[in-house]
Short mmCIF file of C-alpha atoms and ligand atoms in Angstrom, two decimals:
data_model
loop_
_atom_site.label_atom_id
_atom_site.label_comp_id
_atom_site.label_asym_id
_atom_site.label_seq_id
_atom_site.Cartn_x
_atom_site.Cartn_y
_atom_site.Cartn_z
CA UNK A 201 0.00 0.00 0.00
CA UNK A 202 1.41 3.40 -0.96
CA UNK A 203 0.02 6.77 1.36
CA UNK A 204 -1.76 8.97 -0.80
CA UNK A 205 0.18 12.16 -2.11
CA UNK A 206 -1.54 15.19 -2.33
CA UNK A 207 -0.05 17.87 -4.87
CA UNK A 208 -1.02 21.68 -4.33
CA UNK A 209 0.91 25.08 -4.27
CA UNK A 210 3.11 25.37 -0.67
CA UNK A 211 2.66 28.24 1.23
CA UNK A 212 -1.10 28.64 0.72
CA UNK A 213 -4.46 26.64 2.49
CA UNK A 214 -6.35 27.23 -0.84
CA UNK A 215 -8.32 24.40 -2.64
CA UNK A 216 -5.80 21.82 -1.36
CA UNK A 217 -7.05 22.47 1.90
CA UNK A 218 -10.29 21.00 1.66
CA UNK A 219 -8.37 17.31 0.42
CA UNK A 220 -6.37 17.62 3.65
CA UNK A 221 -9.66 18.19 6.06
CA UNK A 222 -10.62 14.97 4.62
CA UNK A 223 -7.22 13.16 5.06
CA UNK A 224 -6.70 14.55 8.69
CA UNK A 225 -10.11 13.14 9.61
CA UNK A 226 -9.81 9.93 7.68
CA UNK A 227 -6.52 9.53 9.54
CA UNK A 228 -4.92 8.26 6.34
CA UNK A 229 -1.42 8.14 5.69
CA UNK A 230 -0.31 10.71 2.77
CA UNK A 231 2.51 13.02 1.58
CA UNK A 232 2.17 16.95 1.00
CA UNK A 233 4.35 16.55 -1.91
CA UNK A 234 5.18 20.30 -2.48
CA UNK A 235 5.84 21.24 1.02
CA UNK A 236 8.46 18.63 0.54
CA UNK A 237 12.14 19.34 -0.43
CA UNK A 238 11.93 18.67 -4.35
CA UNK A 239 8.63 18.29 -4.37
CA UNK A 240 7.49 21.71 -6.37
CA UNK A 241 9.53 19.93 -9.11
CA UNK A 242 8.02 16.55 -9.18
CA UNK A 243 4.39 18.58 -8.78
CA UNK A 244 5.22 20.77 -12.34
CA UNK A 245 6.54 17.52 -13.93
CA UNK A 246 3.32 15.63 -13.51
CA UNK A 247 1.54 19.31 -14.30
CA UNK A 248 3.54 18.68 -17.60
CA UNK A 249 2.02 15.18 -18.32
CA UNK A 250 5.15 13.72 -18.38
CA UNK A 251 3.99 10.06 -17.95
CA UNK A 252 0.69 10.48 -17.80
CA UNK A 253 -2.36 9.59 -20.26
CA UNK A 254 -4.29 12.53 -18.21
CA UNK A 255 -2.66 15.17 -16.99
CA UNK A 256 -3.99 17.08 -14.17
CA UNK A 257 -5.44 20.60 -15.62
CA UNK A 258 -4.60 22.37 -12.37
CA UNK A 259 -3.59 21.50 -8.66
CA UNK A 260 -4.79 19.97 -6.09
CA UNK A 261 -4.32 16.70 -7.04
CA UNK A 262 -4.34 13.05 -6.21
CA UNK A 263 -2.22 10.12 -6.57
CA UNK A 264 -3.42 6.95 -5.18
CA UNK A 265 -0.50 4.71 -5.97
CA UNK A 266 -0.78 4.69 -10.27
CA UNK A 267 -4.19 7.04 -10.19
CA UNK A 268 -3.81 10.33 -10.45
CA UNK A 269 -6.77 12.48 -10.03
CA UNK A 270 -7.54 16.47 -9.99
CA UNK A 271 -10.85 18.53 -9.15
CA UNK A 272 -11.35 19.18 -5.30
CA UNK A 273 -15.14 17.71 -5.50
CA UNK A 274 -13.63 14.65 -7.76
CA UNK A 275 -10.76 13.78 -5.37
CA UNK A 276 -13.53 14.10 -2.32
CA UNK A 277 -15.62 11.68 -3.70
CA UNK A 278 -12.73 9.25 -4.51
CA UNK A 279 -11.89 9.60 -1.07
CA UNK A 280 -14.94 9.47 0.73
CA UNK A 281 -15.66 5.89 0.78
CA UNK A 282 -12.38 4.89 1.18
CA UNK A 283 -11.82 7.46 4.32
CA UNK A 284 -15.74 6.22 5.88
CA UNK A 285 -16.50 10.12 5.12
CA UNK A 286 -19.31 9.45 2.64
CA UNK A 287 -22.92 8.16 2.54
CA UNK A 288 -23.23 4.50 2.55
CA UNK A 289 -24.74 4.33 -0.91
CA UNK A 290 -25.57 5.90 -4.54
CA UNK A 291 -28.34 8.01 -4.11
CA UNK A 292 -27.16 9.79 -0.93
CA UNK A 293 -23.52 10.23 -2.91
CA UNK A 294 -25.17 12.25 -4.90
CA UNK A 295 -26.43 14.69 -2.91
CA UNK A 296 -23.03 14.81 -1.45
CA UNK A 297 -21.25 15.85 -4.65
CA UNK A 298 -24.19 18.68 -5.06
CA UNK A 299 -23.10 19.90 -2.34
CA UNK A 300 -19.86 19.85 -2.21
CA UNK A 301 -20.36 21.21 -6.33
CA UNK A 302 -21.96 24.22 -5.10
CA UNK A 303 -18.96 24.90 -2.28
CA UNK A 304 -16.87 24.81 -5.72
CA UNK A 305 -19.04 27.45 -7.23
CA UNK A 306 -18.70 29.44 -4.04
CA UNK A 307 -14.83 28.80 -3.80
CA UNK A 308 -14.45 29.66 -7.52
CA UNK A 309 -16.93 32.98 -6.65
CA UNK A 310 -14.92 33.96 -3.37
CA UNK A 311 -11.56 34.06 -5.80
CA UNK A 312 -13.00 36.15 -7.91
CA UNK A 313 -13.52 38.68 -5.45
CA UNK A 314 -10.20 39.28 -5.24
CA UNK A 315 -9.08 38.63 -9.69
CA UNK A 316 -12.59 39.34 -11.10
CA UNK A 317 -10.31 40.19 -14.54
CA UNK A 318 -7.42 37.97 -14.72
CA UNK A 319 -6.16 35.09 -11.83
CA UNK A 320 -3.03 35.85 -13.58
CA UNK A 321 -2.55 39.45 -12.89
CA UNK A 322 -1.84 41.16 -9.62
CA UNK A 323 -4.25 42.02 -7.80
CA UNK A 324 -3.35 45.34 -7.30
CA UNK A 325 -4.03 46.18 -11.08
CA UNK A 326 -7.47 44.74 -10.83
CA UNK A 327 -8.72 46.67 -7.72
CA UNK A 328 -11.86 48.59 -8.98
CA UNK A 329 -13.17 45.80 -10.48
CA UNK A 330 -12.74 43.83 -7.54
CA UNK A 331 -14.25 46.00 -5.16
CA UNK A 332 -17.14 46.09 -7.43
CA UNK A 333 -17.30 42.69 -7.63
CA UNK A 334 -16.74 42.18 -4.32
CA UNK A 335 -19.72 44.15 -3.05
CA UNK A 336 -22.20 42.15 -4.68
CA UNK A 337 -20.31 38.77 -3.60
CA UNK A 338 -20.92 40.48 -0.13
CA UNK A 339 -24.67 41.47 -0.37
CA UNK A 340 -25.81 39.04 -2.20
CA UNK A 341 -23.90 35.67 -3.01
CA UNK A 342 -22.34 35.06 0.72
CA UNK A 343 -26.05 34.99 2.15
CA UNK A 344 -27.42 33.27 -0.66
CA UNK A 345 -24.62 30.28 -0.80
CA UNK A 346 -24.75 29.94 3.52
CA UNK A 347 -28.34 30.51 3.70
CA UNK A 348 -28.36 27.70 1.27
CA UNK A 349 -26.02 25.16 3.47
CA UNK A 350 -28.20 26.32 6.61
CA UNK A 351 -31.27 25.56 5.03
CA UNK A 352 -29.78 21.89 4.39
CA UNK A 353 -28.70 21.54 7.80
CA UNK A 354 -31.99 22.59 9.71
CA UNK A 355 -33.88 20.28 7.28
CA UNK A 356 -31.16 17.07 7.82
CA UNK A 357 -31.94 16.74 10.93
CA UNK A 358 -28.76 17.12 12.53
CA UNK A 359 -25.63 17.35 13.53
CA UNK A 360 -24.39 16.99 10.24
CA UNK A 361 -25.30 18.48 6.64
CA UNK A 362 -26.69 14.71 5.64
CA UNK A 363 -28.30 13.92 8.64
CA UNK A 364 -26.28 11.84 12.23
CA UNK A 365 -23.00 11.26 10.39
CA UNK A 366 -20.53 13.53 9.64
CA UNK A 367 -18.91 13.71 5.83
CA UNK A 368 -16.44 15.30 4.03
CA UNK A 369 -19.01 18.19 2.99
CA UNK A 370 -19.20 19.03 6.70
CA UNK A 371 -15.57 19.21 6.77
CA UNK A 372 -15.78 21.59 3.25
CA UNK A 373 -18.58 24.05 4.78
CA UNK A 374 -16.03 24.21 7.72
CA UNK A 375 -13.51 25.79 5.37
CA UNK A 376 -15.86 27.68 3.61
CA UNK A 377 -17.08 29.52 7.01
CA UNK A 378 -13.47 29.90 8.00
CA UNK A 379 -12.31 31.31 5.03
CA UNK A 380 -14.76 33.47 4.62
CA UNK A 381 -14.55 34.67 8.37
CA UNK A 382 -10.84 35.15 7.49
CA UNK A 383 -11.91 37.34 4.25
CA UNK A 384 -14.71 39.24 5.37
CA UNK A 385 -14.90 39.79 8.65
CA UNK A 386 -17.72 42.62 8.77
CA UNK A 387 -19.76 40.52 6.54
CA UNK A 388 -19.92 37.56 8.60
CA UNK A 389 -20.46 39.08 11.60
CA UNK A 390 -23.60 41.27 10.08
CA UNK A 391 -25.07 37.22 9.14
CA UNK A 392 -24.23 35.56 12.37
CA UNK A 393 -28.18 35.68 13.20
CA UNK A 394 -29.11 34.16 9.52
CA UNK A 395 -26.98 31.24 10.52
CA UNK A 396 -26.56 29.63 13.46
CA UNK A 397 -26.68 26.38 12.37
CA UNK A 398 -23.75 26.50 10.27
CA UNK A 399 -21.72 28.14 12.44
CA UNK A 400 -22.78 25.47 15.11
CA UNK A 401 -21.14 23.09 12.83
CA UNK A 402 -18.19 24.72 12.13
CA UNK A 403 -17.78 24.79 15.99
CA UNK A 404 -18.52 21.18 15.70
CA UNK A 405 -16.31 20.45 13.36
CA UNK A 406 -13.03 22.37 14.38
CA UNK A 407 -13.90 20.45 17.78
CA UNK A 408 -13.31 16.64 16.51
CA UNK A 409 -10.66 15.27 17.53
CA UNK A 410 -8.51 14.38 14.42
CA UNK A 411 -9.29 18.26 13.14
CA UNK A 412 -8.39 20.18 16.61
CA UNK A 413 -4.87 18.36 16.95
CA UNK A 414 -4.38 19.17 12.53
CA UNK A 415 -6.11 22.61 13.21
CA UNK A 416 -3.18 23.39 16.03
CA UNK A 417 -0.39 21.74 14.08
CA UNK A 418 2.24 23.30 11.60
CA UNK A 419 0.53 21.28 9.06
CA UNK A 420 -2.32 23.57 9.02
CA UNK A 421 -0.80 26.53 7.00
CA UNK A 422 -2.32 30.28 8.16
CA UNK A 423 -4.95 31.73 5.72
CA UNK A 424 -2.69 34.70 3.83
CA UNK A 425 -2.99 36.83 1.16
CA UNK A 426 -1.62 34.39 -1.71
CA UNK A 427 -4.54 32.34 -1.33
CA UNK A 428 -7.97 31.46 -2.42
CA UNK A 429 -9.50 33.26 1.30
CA UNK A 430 -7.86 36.94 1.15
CA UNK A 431 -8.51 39.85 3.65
CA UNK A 432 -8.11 43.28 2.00
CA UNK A 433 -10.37 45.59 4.05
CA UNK A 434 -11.66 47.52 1.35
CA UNK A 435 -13.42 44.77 0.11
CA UNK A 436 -15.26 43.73 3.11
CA UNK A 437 -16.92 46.89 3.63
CA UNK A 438 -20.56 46.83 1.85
CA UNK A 439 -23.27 47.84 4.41
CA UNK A 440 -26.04 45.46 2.96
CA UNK A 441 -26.62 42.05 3.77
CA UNK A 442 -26.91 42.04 6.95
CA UNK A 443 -29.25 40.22 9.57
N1 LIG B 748 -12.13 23.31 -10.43
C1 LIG B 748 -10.81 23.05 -9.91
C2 LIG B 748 -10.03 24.35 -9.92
C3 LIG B 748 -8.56 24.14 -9.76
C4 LIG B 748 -7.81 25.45 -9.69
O1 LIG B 748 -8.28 26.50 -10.15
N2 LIG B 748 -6.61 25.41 -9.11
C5 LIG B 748 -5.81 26.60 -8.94
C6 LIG B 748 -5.16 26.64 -7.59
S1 LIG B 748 -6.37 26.71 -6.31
C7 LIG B 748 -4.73 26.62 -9.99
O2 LIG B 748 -3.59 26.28 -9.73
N3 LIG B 748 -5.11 27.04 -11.20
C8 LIG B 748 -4.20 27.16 -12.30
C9 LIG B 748 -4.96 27.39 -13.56
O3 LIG B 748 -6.20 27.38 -13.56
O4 LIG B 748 -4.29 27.61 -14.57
C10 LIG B 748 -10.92 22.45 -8.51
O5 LIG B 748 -11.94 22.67 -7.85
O6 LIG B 748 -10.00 21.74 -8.07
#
């Protein structure tokens, strides 16, 4: 058996982040192979194709001995049954990967925020347009994506998004809540009474056991302002959406 090696940009929690919530829980063995000494190289090889029929498009990635996967919601799914994070069968699966689909759209939404032009310019020449962007993203997508996920959990039944057990989508709307905590502040706090469910399970979550000693260790990297959750002030500062 070979531990799993997770590929994703060092330095930064980003999309990788929500693979290694699901490793650190599942207790498996794996490798962050970038953090590693050589490992950026061996990432941009395999980013190359070089060996492979299927070349990851973009990081994170998988390997699982000679599988190599990419796409955060893919790579959850892969993992869930393996990890006993997922629904014991098809049609609850499902509503798993909608969920954790629409945390996708809301990841690929929050990094917009910050490079609503180009993800390959700075950020700095984008800034109107972000704050622009940014506003709306505050008023009206935040509330709409968490009022979503609260919805789900007052309906499940509790504790959990999909009812008694906890899977890997619980440990995915954790992130989601702390990034965007980490981002925008002021926003947050003006939705803490729209949903106290979720933030009940992020609580929940960060207190497992596996998740507070990963949470407290240097594997846990700091949210900064190279990755996907960014705080610049001046885009947390809409006055609407609140409670
Ligand atoms: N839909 C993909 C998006 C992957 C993605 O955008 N990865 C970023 C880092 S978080 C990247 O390196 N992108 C490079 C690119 O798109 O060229 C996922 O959810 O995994």
């Amino acid at each position: 058996m070979c531990p799993y090696e997770l590929y994703y940009w060092p330095g930064i929690q980003g999309r990788g982040e929500f693979i290694r919530l699901a490793l650190e829980e599942g207790a498996a063995p794996y490798v962050d192979v970038a953090r590693r000494p050589g490992g950026m190289k061996k990432m941009l090889k395999m980013l190359s194709g070089d060996g492979l029929a299927l070349a990851p498009f973009a990081p994170p990635f998988l390997k699982d001995c000679d599988l190599v996967i990419a796409q955060t919601a893919n790579i959850l799914s892969y993992l869930a049954p393996r990890l006993r994070l997922g629904a014991a069968d098809d049609k609850r699966s499902a509503l798993e990967r909608e969920i954790q689909l629409t945390i996708t759209d809301l990841v690929a939404e929050t990094h917009d925020t910050h490079h609503p032009i180009a993800a390959s310019a700075y950020y700095e020449d984008q800034r109107a347009a972000a704050r622009k962007r940014s506003e709306v993203f505050v008023s009206e997508r935040i509330p709409k994506y968490l009022g979503w996920l609260e919805k789900i959990l007052e309906r499940s039944g509790g504790p959990f998004l999909l009812g008694r057990r906890l899977t890997y989508v619980d440990l995915s709307a954790f992130q989601a809540v702390a990034g965007l905590s980490y981002a925008f502040p002021h926003a947050m706090a003006r939705l803490t009474r729209r949903i106290p469910e979720l933030l009940a399970l992020r609580d929940r979550v960060a207190a497992r056991p596996r998740i507070a000693v990963y949470l407290a260790s240097n594997r846990r990297l700091a949210f900064n302002e190279q990755g996907i959750f960014r705080h610049y002030p001046e885009l947390d500062s809409s006055k609407r959406g609140g409670a």
